[in-house]
C-alpha cells in the first residue's frame, strides 16, 4: 500500500480530512526559496475563483467562489507547497489558459460556463490518467493540485461546511446507528 | 505546612526554600499521577517540567475554533516541515498542535538506526496529545518473559496491580465494555461508546467465523461518557489533542493537576530541565536534583526526601545517565548494565481496509473520539504461531466523505451533489504488535552532539528483529482474513515498515526486575542503587505486551507513590 492509501487509512482512524495530504508530504524535503510569483495577483486569484466555481458551482447552496477558494489557494501554495509544487501550480495556470485558447480561441475567463466545464472535464480526465501512471518522484498534475485545493478550501469553509454539508460544532453525543435518507447532507467533519 | 515535617539538617534559609518532601520530574501522565498521590498523602511536592506552562482551557487556543478559522485548514507550512522534520514523518503534524511538539532544533537526538521520537515539552507532556486508549495488561503479559525464558521475569503479577488499575480507572474515567476476556481484563468502566452499525455487523461475523475466539469490541478510552467531579462528559467533537475545554478526556491538566493543586501541597516549576539527580554517597540516597532553567540558563538545586522520575521512557534514562558519579560512571542505576537497554515500542504502520457494501440507509451522529479494538488472539490458549507474543488491532468504520473519488462525475453541479452526500462505508484497522526486549536495543548519551543548552543528547540504536518481522506478516494476513470473513470488499493491505519509537509507546530503558544484577528497578519501581528514587514511566517496563501502556503507567505510579509514602513513614528511605 502506498503512502496515499496509508494517509487515507489514517484519516479513517483519526477523522482528518486528507485531500492533498499526500501532496503535503511529497517533495517537501528542501526548504523553499522565495518565489516572486507570490502572492498571486488579484486577477489570478479571480481566475482561480472561477475555476473553483466551475468545479463546485453555486446550486441551492453557495459555490467555491463564495468560499473564496482563489485566495485560499494562494495562501496554501505560497506557504505550504514545496518549490517544485509551486512551479507546477504556476505553470499550470498558464497551461490551463493555453488549453482554453486552443479549444475556444479565448482564455478561461472569457469562456462560457459550458466551455469552462467542458475544458475542466477534459483536464480532470487527463490529470486522473496521468496521476494513475506517474512514478512517485514525478510531479503532480497541476489540475490535481487545483482541484484538491478547491475541494479542501470549499468543504472546510463556512459556506461549504455549514450549507453544502452539515456542521456540528459540539455534537454532545455519539449514536452509532441513525437512519439516513438519500439527499441528506453528509457531516462536515468526522 | 509544605516542607516542615521532614526537614532536617537545613543550614540555610535558601536551602530551606528549595526543600520539599518530594520532587516529581515531569508532568505528563505518570508525573501528574505521582504529584497527585504524593500531595494527597500530605507531602509537599515540587513538580518540575522542562517546558513552558500550559494552562487548562486557557491555553487550548485552537480548540474552540471552527475549521474555517484555521488559516491552513489543518495543514502545516513549509516552514514547519523544515523545523519539525521528525513530527512530519507521520500523521502527527497538524496545524492545530504544532506548537505542542518539542522544538526539534533546540532538542536534537541522533539515530544510529532510524528512530522516531515524538516529544511534547510543555506542562502536561504528552497527556494532552495522547491517543487515550486504555487497556489493562493481564497475567499472560506479566508472565510472558518467564514462560518464554526471554529476558527477565516481571517482579509483579496482575494481582499486585489489579487494585491500582481499579483506582486509576475510577479517577481518570475510562469508558468501555465488560467482555470477560482473560487476555484483556475488565475494569471499572464508565458506559461504553457505541460501535456503529457496520462495526457491529463485522464484530458479529468475526465472532461467528472464528467460533467466538476473536472479538471486535469498542475501544476502552479515557474519554468520559458520564461526568466526573469538575469535568464534563465527552462532547464528541473528536478534537481531543488540541486540549478539551470540557475536560472530557484524561490529561494532567484536566485531572491529576487540579487534584494535586487542591491539596495546597503542590509547587509547579516550568522551564526546569533536570540535569541530574544529586546522589549523596554517605546516606546512599538521592538528596535532590539539579536543574537548568531553560529560560535563564541558571542552575539551581532542589532537595527532597524522595524523587519520582517521570520524564518519559527515554528522558528518564537520560536523567539517570546524566546523574553519573564516580561510583557509577554509567549513571545512577547503571550497576546492572541494563540502564538504557531493552528499548521497546509497539510496532505498527500496517493493516488493511476495504469497503462494506450496503447500509446506505444508515449513518451515525457525532464524532466518536474512539474506534474499535480487536484484542490479542495469537499465541493464546490453543493458538500457536512461529513467533513469540501477539498483537491487537485498532480501527473504525465510517462513511466516506467529500475527499472520495466519484466515478464519472468530477466537475460541476452533479459532482457537487454526489460528494455532499455520505459515501460508501469503509472499514479499516491497523495492528499494534508486541516488541521483545533485546539488550542490544539501546539508547545512550551521544558523545558528540549537544542540545541548545549544551547538554548531551540521546543516541538511538534500536530496531525490530526477526520475531517482530515475522509477526508483521501475520498481522497483515490475519486482518485481511478477518475482513474477508466479515464480507468486506476491495481490501487493501499495507506494511510501511516501522522505525522504533513511531508507535509512541517507548518503554524499557530502566526495567523492573527481581534481581539488581539484571534490572534497574525493583518491584516497587525503586532504583536498586538508590532506593528513594522511583521511576514509574515507560522506562520501567520489563516487557511491552501489545496493549497501549499508559493505563499501566498510571497504576504503577499510584502504587509506587503509596509505597514511597509508607517507606518514608517507616524511615526506610
XYZ file of C-alpha atoms in Angstrom:
763
model
C 0.000 0.000 0.000
C 1.369 3.413 -0.870
C 1.629 6.443 1.321
C -1.529 7.977 -0.036
C -3.569 4.961 0.903
C -1.940 4.919 4.294
C -2.932 8.514 4.808
C -6.469 7.649 3.826
C -6.392 4.885 6.371
C -5.096 7.263 8.985
C -7.875 9.622 8.028
C -10.390 6.884 8.643
C -8.951 6.398 12.083
C -8.377 9.972 13.051
C -11.176 11.606 11.156
C -8.831 14.060 9.495
C -9.596 15.313 6.038
C -6.869 14.023 3.822
C -7.244 15.621 0.437
C -3.882 16.956 -0.535
C -2.293 15.096 2.338
C -0.004 13.179 0.024
C 0.962 16.396 -1.676
C 1.884 17.987 1.577
C 4.233 15.165 2.374
C 5.736 14.756 -1.066
C 8.746 16.552 -2.376
C 8.964 18.743 0.663
C 12.494 17.962 1.736
C 14.086 21.173 0.600
C 13.117 24.400 2.244
C 11.558 26.808 -0.205
C 13.223 29.777 -1.735
C 11.032 32.814 -2.016
C 9.106 32.704 -5.230
C 8.330 36.055 -6.698
C 5.026 34.868 -8.162
C 3.513 35.036 -4.670
C 1.270 36.466 -3.500
C -0.699 35.895 -6.664
C -2.226 38.904 -8.410
C -5.880 39.700 -7.861
C -6.647 38.702 -11.439
C -5.027 35.291 -10.904
C -6.990 34.840 -7.698
C -10.170 35.738 -9.576
C -9.276 33.195 -12.251
C -8.789 30.538 -9.554
C -12.156 31.507 -8.084
C -13.768 30.947 -11.487
C -12.009 27.602 -11.945
C -13.146 26.621 -8.470
C -16.694 27.743 -9.216
C -16.725 25.531 -12.303
C -15.670 22.536 -10.201
C -18.091 23.382 -7.347
C -20.753 25.741 -8.736
C -23.381 27.569 -6.739
C -26.537 25.481 -6.728
C -29.120 25.697 -3.981
C -26.012 26.133 -1.823
C -23.099 28.533 -2.375
C -20.262 27.643 -4.714
C -16.499 27.751 -4.446
C -16.288 31.450 -5.251
C -18.408 32.289 -2.234
C -15.883 30.310 -0.197
C -13.033 32.412 -1.628
C -11.109 29.374 -2.813
C -8.855 31.530 -5.017
C -7.437 33.374 -2.015
C -7.211 30.086 -0.142
C -5.177 28.520 -2.950
C -2.837 31.484 -2.881
C -2.246 31.036 0.852
C -1.766 27.291 0.667
C 0.519 27.216 -2.356
C 2.580 30.140 -1.089
C 3.072 28.881 2.466
C 2.669 25.113 2.317
C 3.794 23.852 -1.061
C 7.294 22.812 -1.974
C 9.197 24.749 -4.568
C 8.521 22.145 -7.257
C 4.806 22.067 -6.467
C 4.694 25.856 -6.643
C 6.229 25.726 -10.091
C 3.776 23.082 -11.251
C 0.923 25.199 -9.937
C 2.061 28.477 -11.515
C 2.851 26.887 -14.864
C -0.439 25.041 -14.643
C -2.450 28.245 -14.596
C -0.814 29.233 -17.901
C -1.301 25.792 -19.340
C -4.964 25.880 -18.435
C -5.390 29.175 -20.262
C -3.493 27.863 -23.274
C -5.761 24.834 -23.403
C -8.716 27.189 -23.332
C -7.306 29.260 -26.195
C -6.681 26.133 -28.224
C -10.210 24.868 -27.750
C -12.213 28.084 -27.729
C -9.883 30.772 -29.106
C -10.046 32.730 -25.853
C -8.776 32.265 -22.334
C -10.680 30.736 -19.420
C -12.154 33.932 -18.037
C -13.683 34.746 -21.415
C -15.109 31.240 -21.880
C -18.807 30.480 -21.409
C -19.883 28.340 -18.425
C -20.381 25.344 -20.710
C -16.960 25.810 -22.289
C -15.354 26.113 -18.879
C -16.959 22.911 -17.767
C -16.001 21.105 -20.963
C -12.379 22.132 -20.533
C -12.169 21.152 -16.890
C -13.764 17.762 -17.537
C -11.080 17.198 -20.154
C -8.311 18.331 -17.803
C -9.706 16.252 -14.965
C -9.611 13.105 -17.102
C -6.091 13.899 -18.249
C -4.978 14.549 -14.680
C -6.515 11.327 -13.423
C -4.839 9.167 -16.029
C -1.528 10.992 -15.508
C -1.719 10.530 -11.736
C -2.504 6.844 -12.113
C 0.541 6.134 -14.272
C 3.107 8.539 -12.890
C 6.060 7.411 -10.818
C 6.220 8.561 -7.223
C 9.010 11.070 -7.816
C 7.326 12.639 -10.833
C 5.453 15.889 -10.239
C 1.742 16.007 -9.507
C -0.533 17.140 -12.336
C -1.387 20.796 -11.928
C -5.093 20.209 -12.243
C -4.964 17.675 -9.423
C -3.472 20.412 -7.244
C -6.114 22.932 -8.248
C -8.980 20.517 -7.775
C -7.820 19.223 -4.424
C -7.291 22.735 -3.123
C -10.738 23.690 -4.364
C -12.352 20.791 -2.524
C -10.362 21.335 0.663
C -10.925 25.089 0.604
C -14.614 24.758 -0.118
C -15.637 21.979 2.238
C -13.709 23.439 5.176
C -15.090 26.932 4.536
C -18.057 28.264 6.427
C -20.471 28.166 3.481
C -19.174 24.746 2.377
C -19.231 23.161 5.821
C -22.450 24.685 7.092
C -24.555 24.856 3.920
C -23.322 22.246 1.454
C -22.611 19.884 4.363
C -23.963 19.602 7.922
C -21.651 21.065 10.548
C -21.993 20.382 14.251
C -19.574 22.312 16.427
C -20.500 20.365 19.554
C -22.412 17.146 18.838
C -22.650 16.297 22.565
C -23.312 12.615 21.918
C -22.444 9.757 19.621
C -25.089 7.487 18.146
C -23.726 4.595 16.119
C -26.824 3.960 14.046
C -29.281 6.537 12.738
C -31.451 6.318 9.631
C -30.232 8.067 6.520
C -32.320 9.169 3.554
C -30.878 9.818 0.125
C -30.394 13.531 -0.373
C -29.440 14.315 3.219
C -26.108 16.047 3.539
C -23.005 14.388 4.927
C -21.443 15.614 8.162
C -18.862 18.314 7.531
C -16.245 16.866 9.860
C -15.551 13.368 11.046
C 2.809 23.129 56.010
C 4.880 22.408 52.950
C 8.432 21.481 53.722
C 8.106 21.438 57.503
C 7.786 17.985 58.927
C 10.642 16.059 57.400
C 13.106 18.881 57.033
C 16.280 18.208 58.939
C 19.833 19.360 58.560
C 18.861 22.594 56.937
C 21.649 25.046 57.208
C 20.469 27.996 55.289
C 17.266 29.764 54.549
C 17.948 29.388 50.834
C 18.251 25.688 51.171
C 15.064 25.522 53.154
C 13.242 27.459 50.492
C 14.398 24.915 47.949
C 13.406 21.905 50.008
C 10.311 19.800 49.596
C 9.334 16.357 50.753
C 9.068 15.026 47.228
C 10.234 16.065 43.794
C 8.457 14.846 40.681
C 10.418 15.138 37.452
C 7.994 15.515 34.589
C 4.344 16.484 34.329
C 2.959 14.004 31.812
C 0.628 11.119 32.528
C 2.802 9.418 35.149
C 4.275 12.616 36.619
C 0.807 14.025 37.111
C -0.259 10.888 38.924
C 2.837 10.927 41.122
C 2.198 14.535 42.098
C -1.468 13.908 42.847
C -0.865 10.851 45.007
C 2.051 12.318 46.946
C 0.228 15.607 47.541
C -2.927 13.848 48.654
C -0.863 11.857 51.144
C 0.215 15.174 52.627
C 3.702 15.580 51.204
C 4.921 18.904 49.917
C 5.725 18.290 46.288
C 7.748 20.162 43.694
C 6.842 19.203 40.141
C 9.453 20.093 37.559
C 8.539 20.499 33.901
C 11.231 21.243 31.332
C 8.882 23.167 29.018
C 6.520 26.079 29.255
C 3.480 26.298 31.428
C 0.306 25.274 29.620
C -2.947 26.017 31.352
C -6.151 24.043 31.194
C -8.714 25.604 28.834
C -6.989 28.997 28.613
C -4.119 27.661 26.508
C -6.213 25.407 24.260
C -6.253 28.241 21.765
C -7.415 26.309 18.730
C -9.938 24.077 20.476
C -12.896 26.472 20.160
C -12.164 27.368 16.520
C -14.298 26.217 13.618
C -12.497 24.542 10.687
C -12.629 27.681 8.546
C -10.832 29.665 11.215
C -7.637 27.694 10.597
C -5.514 29.547 8.075
C -4.196 26.343 6.525
C -7.302 24.278 7.258
C -5.326 21.903 9.383
C -2.234 21.502 7.202
C 1.295 22.540 8.097
C 3.529 25.008 6.313
C 6.843 24.575 4.509
C 8.466 26.385 7.410
C 7.013 23.908 9.899
C 8.097 20.956 7.761
C 11.614 22.346 7.870
C 11.541 22.933 11.623
C 9.768 19.738 12.626
C 11.127 17.021 10.336
C 10.555 14.198 12.849
C 6.936 15.121 13.518
C 6.379 15.186 9.758
C 7.416 11.554 9.451
C 3.893 10.543 10.336
C 0.407 11.760 11.000
C 1.190 13.992 13.969
C 1.895 17.160 12.011
C -1.240 19.267 12.074
C -1.805 22.999 12.167
C -3.659 22.921 15.477
C -0.965 21.191 17.515
C 2.381 22.173 16.011
C 3.182 24.397 18.973
C 2.638 21.459 21.309
C 5.558 19.476 19.910
C 9.082 19.889 21.192
C 11.370 22.219 19.275
C 13.472 19.852 17.192
C 16.265 22.326 16.551
C 16.765 23.098 20.228
C 16.390 19.473 21.272
C 18.019 17.164 18.723
C 18.771 13.474 19.092
C 20.833 11.171 16.930
C 19.827 7.994 15.129
C 22.277 5.152 14.819
C 19.224 3.368 13.439
C 16.015 5.128 12.383
C 14.084 6.215 15.447
C 11.018 8.424 15.531
C 10.710 10.345 18.778
C 7.618 12.481 19.236
C 8.032 14.726 22.249
C 5.908 17.393 23.834
C 7.888 19.637 26.159
C 5.228 21.599 27.975
C 3.106 21.255 31.095
C 1.161 18.030 30.845
C 3.661 16.460 28.446
C 2.038 14.085 26.015
C -1.051 13.724 28.208
C -2.654 16.468 26.112
C -1.843 14.812 22.793
C -2.199 11.160 23.703
C -4.457 8.637 21.959
C -6.298 7.807 25.223
C -6.693 4.094 24.518
C -6.556 2.452 27.945
C -6.184 -1.297 28.386
C -5.240 -3.433 31.317
C -2.490 -5.940 30.981
C -3.193 -9.473 32.148
C -1.175 -12.149 33.838
C -0.493 -13.526 30.372
C 1.595 -10.393 29.859
C 3.238 -10.288 33.277
C 4.207 -13.983 32.994
C 5.277 -13.861 29.347
C 9.012 -13.361 29.850
C 9.193 -16.107 32.468
C 7.236 -18.606 30.404
C 9.214 -17.876 27.251
C 12.524 -17.818 29.099
C 13.063 -14.437 27.451
C 14.928 -11.552 29.121
C 13.902 -11.392 32.812
C 10.729 -12.019 34.746
C 8.480 -9.185 35.811
C 8.715 -8.730 39.582
C 4.947 -8.266 39.787
C 1.831 -10.110 38.710
C -1.647 -8.956 37.805
C -2.798 -9.311 41.405
C -0.186 -6.792 42.503
C -1.612 -4.154 40.233
C -5.315 -5.048 39.783
C -6.407 -2.857 42.685
C -4.371 0.017 41.301
C -5.991 -0.368 37.903
C -9.360 -0.040 39.685
C -8.081 3.025 41.482
C -6.720 4.909 38.473
C -9.592 3.962 36.164
C -12.121 5.287 38.647
C -10.382 8.636 38.856
C -9.239 9.023 35.249
C -12.560 7.928 33.787
C -12.211 5.108 31.280
C -15.201 4.187 29.149
C -15.500 0.636 27.895
C -17.451 -2.586 27.728
C -17.215 -5.608 30.005
C -16.118 -8.567 27.916
C -14.790 -11.198 30.309
C -11.656 -11.797 28.251
C -8.727 -13.292 30.168
C -6.180 -11.530 27.932
C -7.790 -8.109 28.464
C -9.185 -7.876 31.996
C -12.305 -5.807 32.517
C -12.075 -2.738 34.700
C -14.042 -0.031 36.470
C -15.523 1.431 33.348
C -17.862 4.248 32.511
C -20.534 3.208 29.986
C -19.090 2.138 26.625
C -19.380 4.249 23.497
C -21.333 2.761 20.596
C -19.923 0.648 17.842
C -21.585 1.856 14.662
C -23.846 -0.430 12.684
C -21.189 -1.698 10.289
C -18.731 -2.325 13.120
C -21.413 -4.289 14.977
C -22.120 -6.402 11.943
C -18.422 -7.063 11.338
C -17.990 -7.948 15.019
C -20.821 -10.479 14.801
C -19.455 -12.050 11.630
C -15.927 -12.334 13.035
C -17.246 -13.900 16.199
C -19.179 -16.494 14.212
C -16.421 -17.244 11.743
C -13.788 -17.711 14.454
C -16.007 -19.674 16.842
C -16.139 -16.991 19.476
C -12.349 -16.811 19.808
C -11.898 -13.403 18.245
C -13.549 -10.221 19.374
C -14.134 -6.805 17.908
C -15.071 -4.528 20.805
C -15.467 -0.807 21.355
C -12.184 0.827 22.335
C -11.558 1.438 26.011
C -10.744 5.086 26.095
C -10.025 7.796 28.662
C -12.967 9.890 27.487
C -15.824 10.423 29.890
C -19.214 9.015 28.966
C -20.565 10.361 32.253
C -19.413 13.443 34.138
C -16.829 13.221 36.926
C -16.274 15.889 39.582
C -15.032 19.049 37.895
C -15.217 17.515 34.439
C -17.927 17.450 31.781
C -18.517 14.334 29.759
C -17.109 13.947 26.252
C -18.904 16.167 23.747
C -17.899 14.038 20.733
C -16.046 16.733 18.854
C -13.088 14.382 18.274
C -10.540 17.134 18.655
C -9.095 15.905 21.924
C -5.450 16.518 21.152
C -5.964 20.267 20.902
C -6.960 20.145 24.577
C -10.548 19.828 25.748
C -12.284 22.794 27.358
C -14.847 20.381 28.773
C -12.223 18.227 30.469
C -13.801 15.404 28.501
C -10.685 13.244 28.470
C -7.941 12.473 30.929
C -4.925 14.735 30.868
C -2.676 16.098 33.579
C -4.447 19.436 33.206
C -7.994 18.113 33.363
C -7.459 15.532 36.060
C -4.368 14.992 38.175
C -3.043 18.548 38.288
C -6.226 20.134 39.705
C -6.432 17.340 42.270
C -2.834 17.907 43.305
C -3.271 21.678 43.384
C -6.385 21.360 45.540
C -4.287 19.925 48.363
C -2.249 23.099 48.650
C 0.858 20.934 48.699
C 1.977 21.307 45.103
C 4.514 23.699 43.645
C 4.988 23.595 39.885
C 8.108 24.914 38.224
C 8.075 25.090 34.408
C 11.204 25.713 32.278
C 13.113 23.375 34.574
C 15.389 20.907 32.831
C 16.549 18.416 35.430
C 20.189 17.859 34.618
C 20.922 15.371 37.354
C 19.717 13.650 40.455
C 22.053 14.544 43.308
C 23.334 11.379 44.938
C 24.666 11.525 48.481
C 27.341 8.879 48.970
C 27.095 8.980 52.740
C 23.394 8.356 53.042
C 23.387 6.347 49.795
C 20.286 8.219 48.820
C 19.323 10.999 46.470
C 19.210 14.342 48.229
C 17.558 16.231 45.407
C 18.071 17.399 41.867
C 19.977 19.957 39.898
C 18.062 21.890 37.295
C 18.892 24.225 34.486
C 16.360 26.972 33.980
C 15.573 26.655 30.284
C 14.765 30.338 30.021
C 17.575 31.916 32.046
C 20.277 29.217 31.874
C 20.680 29.497 35.650
C 21.418 26.374 37.656
C 19.520 25.596 40.852
C 19.362 22.767 43.325
C 16.209 21.455 44.936
C 16.117 18.979 47.768
C 13.677 16.312 48.816
C 13.365 13.015 50.667
C 12.071 11.176 47.643
C 12.350 11.731 43.907
C 9.878 10.468 41.314
C 11.401 10.297 37.862
C 8.665 10.623 35.229
C 10.426 12.348 32.372
C 9.230 9.782 29.746
C 10.784 6.432 28.910
C 13.797 7.836 27.129
C 14.334 11.070 29.012
C 14.162 9.325 32.373
C 17.084 7.208 31.209
C 18.790 10.422 30.108
C 18.432 11.907 33.598
C 19.884 8.727 35.109
C 22.796 8.660 32.616
C 23.494 12.269 33.379
C 23.491 11.569 37.137
C 26.711 9.564 36.890
C 29.084 9.587 39.859
C 32.493 8.048 40.386
C 30.704 5.074 41.936
C 28.589 4.522 38.840
C 30.187 6.233 35.851
C 27.451 4.802 33.614
C 24.804 6.721 35.503
C 22.603 6.365 38.530
C 21.019 2.915 38.405
C 23.572 1.590 35.937
C 25.130 -1.115 38.110
C 23.239 -3.902 36.348
C 24.445 -2.796 32.935
C 20.843 -2.574 31.786
C 20.245 1.180 32.045
C 19.303 2.477 28.596
C 18.927 -1.030 27.200
C 15.894 -3.110 26.229
C 14.195 -0.264 24.402
C 10.757 -1.360 23.247
C 7.840 0.128 21.346
C 4.700 -1.191 19.718
C 5.355 -1.770 16.068
C 2.620 -0.701 13.685
C 2.198 1.133 10.350
C 0.480 -1.907 8.877
C -3.046 -3.137 8.436
C -5.888 -3.362 5.965
C -9.002 -1.541 4.870
C -11.856 -2.123 2.485
C -15.416 -1.232 1.642
C -18.616 -2.628 3.082
C -21.475 -2.823 0.655
C -24.966 -1.842 1.722
C -26.058 0.050 4.840
C -26.641 3.056 2.602
C -29.708 3.951 4.630
C -27.731 4.026 7.898
C -25.479 6.747 9.302
C -24.154 7.927 12.652
C -24.366 11.064 14.737
C -21.446 12.778 16.424
C -17.692 12.350 16.138
C -16.584 9.455 18.266
C -13.137 10.039 19.740
C -12.549 6.322 19.721
C -12.603 3.297 17.471
C -12.879 -0.435 17.801
C -10.325 -2.783 19.279
C -9.541 -6.374 18.380
C -7.699 -7.845 21.370
C -4.854 -10.281 21.015
C -5.645 -13.819 19.888
C -2.280 -15.055 18.562
C -0.248 -17.396 20.771
C -3.060 -17.573 23.295
C -4.707 -20.707 24.644
C -4.707 -23.258 21.775
C -3.373 -20.811 19.193
C 0.328 -21.320 18.335
C 2.495 -19.317 15.962
C 6.096 -19.471 14.761
C 6.993 -16.356 16.729
C 6.514 -15.169 20.310
C 3.747 -12.943 21.738
C 0.955 -11.242 19.856
C -0.778 -8.160 18.577
C -4.052 -6.272 18.620
C -5.807 -4.014 16.133
C -7.427 -0.608 16.324
C -9.767 0.608 13.637
C -13.073 2.114 12.663
C -15.820 2.018 10.080
C -17.230 5.199 8.636
C -18.898 6.542 5.554
C -16.530 8.222 3.125
C -16.573 11.983 2.854
C -16.077 14.553 0.100
C -12.463 13.538 -0.446
C -13.509 10.293 -2.117
C -13.345 9.668 -5.846
C -16.692 9.676 -7.563
C -16.754 7.777 -10.839
C -17.721 9.664 -13.999
C -18.797 12.899 -12.314
C -15.866 15.038 -11.383
C -16.773 18.592 -12.274
C -19.908 20.636 -11.756
C -23.274 20.517 -10.050
C -23.802 16.759 -10.261
C -20.377 16.150 -8.813
C -21.071 18.589 -6.017
C -24.356 16.919 -5.211
C -22.756 13.472 -5.169
C -19.889 14.348 -2.813
C -22.005 16.333 -0.397
C -23.818 13.109 0.439
C -22.096 10.485 2.566
C -20.232 7.896 0.505
C -19.922 4.136 0.830
C -18.885 2.573 4.119
C -15.203 1.910 4.651
C -13.652 -0.110 7.413
C -10.011 -0.447 8.314
C -7.727 -1.468 11.118
C -4.093 -1.067 11.981
C -2.106 -3.588 14.007
C -0.103 -2.960 17.174
C 2.468 -5.669 17.860
C 4.463 -6.575 20.926
C 8.193 -5.915 20.715
C 10.506 -8.152 22.692
C 13.133 -6.623 24.948
C 16.607 -7.029 23.422
C 19.636 -5.960 25.409
C 21.302 -4.608 22.271
C 18.382 -2.262 21.523
C 19.633 0.690 23.490
C 19.932 4.411 23.917
C 22.991 6.223 25.231
C 24.451 9.702 25.514
C 25.857 10.802 22.181
C 29.477 11.842 22.778
C 29.431 14.463 20.033
C 26.107 16.249 19.885
C 24.782 18.798 22.366
C 21.413 20.500 22.626
C 20.647 24.222 22.838
C 21.736 24.269 26.484
C 24.995 22.395 25.885
C 23.606 19.198 27.351
C 24.402 15.839 25.768
C 21.646 14.324 23.638
C 20.368 10.797 23.257
C 21.659 8.473 20.610
C 19.143 5.829 19.491
C 20.271 2.387 18.444
C 17.268 0.098 18.292
C 15.402 -1.876 15.657
C 12.795 -4.535 15.081
C 14.186 -8.038 14.846
C 13.180 -11.385 13.425
C 10.364 -12.025 15.896
C 8.662 -8.724 15.136
C 9.186 -9.041 11.386
C 7.600 -12.496 11.358
C 4.711 -11.177 13.415
C 4.158 -8.323 10.979
C 3.453 -10.757 8.143
C 0.861 -12.389 10.349
C -0.704 -9.082 11.411
C -1.446 -8.212 7.782
C -2.555 -11.724 6.853
C -4.922 -12.027 9.813
C -6.670 -8.690 9.406
C -7.198 -9.395 5.722
C -8.678 -12.776 6.580
C -10.971 -11.310 9.233
C -12.228 -8.520 6.989
C -12.820 -11.023 4.176
C -14.694 -13.291 6.532
C -16.845 -10.314 7.507
C -17.812 -9.630 3.913
C -15.602 -6.581 3.395
C -14.722 -5.988 -0.288
C -11.889 -4.263 -2.159
C -9.440 -4.949 0.639
C -6.114 -3.120 0.538
C -3.320 -4.204 2.840
C -0.205 -2.297 3.729
C 3.003 -2.587 5.654
C 5.042 0.591 5.534
C 7.713 -0.617 7.895
C 8.258 0.638 11.394
C 11.026 2.755 12.824
C 11.325 2.259 16.573
C 9.571 4.976 18.516
C 6.966 5.587 15.863
C 4.373 3.786 17.988
C 4.928 6.496 20.647
C 4.958 3.663 23.177
C 8.628 3.808 24.132
C 9.437 1.534 27.032
C 12.052 -0.459 28.875
C 15.193 1.650 29.417
C 15.193 1.160 33.194
C 13.356 -2.092 33.618
C 11.867 -3.546 36.766
C 13.088 -6.929 37.924
C 13.688 -9.295 40.778
C 17.482 -9.070 40.804
C 19.666 -5.927 40.992
C 22.166 -7.694 38.755
C 19.787 -7.738 35.791
C 17.386 -4.850 36.334
C 17.454 -1.157 37.168
C 14.317 -1.040 39.323
C 12.840 -3.341 41.918
C 9.244 -4.478 42.129
C 8.172 -1.170 43.650
C 9.811 0.928 40.925
C 12.686 1.957 43.203
C 16.141 2.292 41.674
C 18.022 -0.650 43.197
C 21.119 1.515 43.624
C 19.248 4.436 45.204
C 16.027 3.459 46.900
C 14.490 6.904 47.302
C 14.357 7.378 43.545
C 11.282 5.875 41.852
C 10.912 5.564 38.079
C 7.310 4.934 37.065
C 7.007 5.948 33.419
C 7.538 3.762 30.367
C 11.180 3.286 31.304
C 10.194 0.776 33.982
C 8.590 -1.792 31.695
C 10.049 -5.288 31.613
C 8.120 -6.376 28.531
C 5.869 -4.451 26.196
C 2.729 -6.585 25.716
C 0.679 -5.271 22.801
C -1.845 -3.135 24.677
C -1.460 0.618 24.900
C 0.659 1.127 28.009
C -0.360 4.443 29.607
C -3.002 2.992 31.924
C -0.366 0.644 33.319
C 1.974 3.580 33.960
C -0.832 5.271 35.893
C -1.445 2.180 38.012
C 2.255 1.547 38.662
C 2.741 5.205 39.590
C -0.113 5.275 42.087
C 1.149 2.030 43.595
C 4.708 3.323 43.841
C 3.627 6.648 45.345
C 1.787 4.871 48.138
C 4.793 2.633 48.666
C 7.057 5.669 48.902
C 4.864 7.385 51.455
C 4.818 4.234 53.604
C 8.569 3.812 53.320
C 9.100 7.436 54.311
C 6.881 6.935 57.345
C 8.831 3.854 58.320
C 12.097 5.660 57.807
C 13.221 3.117 55.231
C 14.085 5.666 52.581
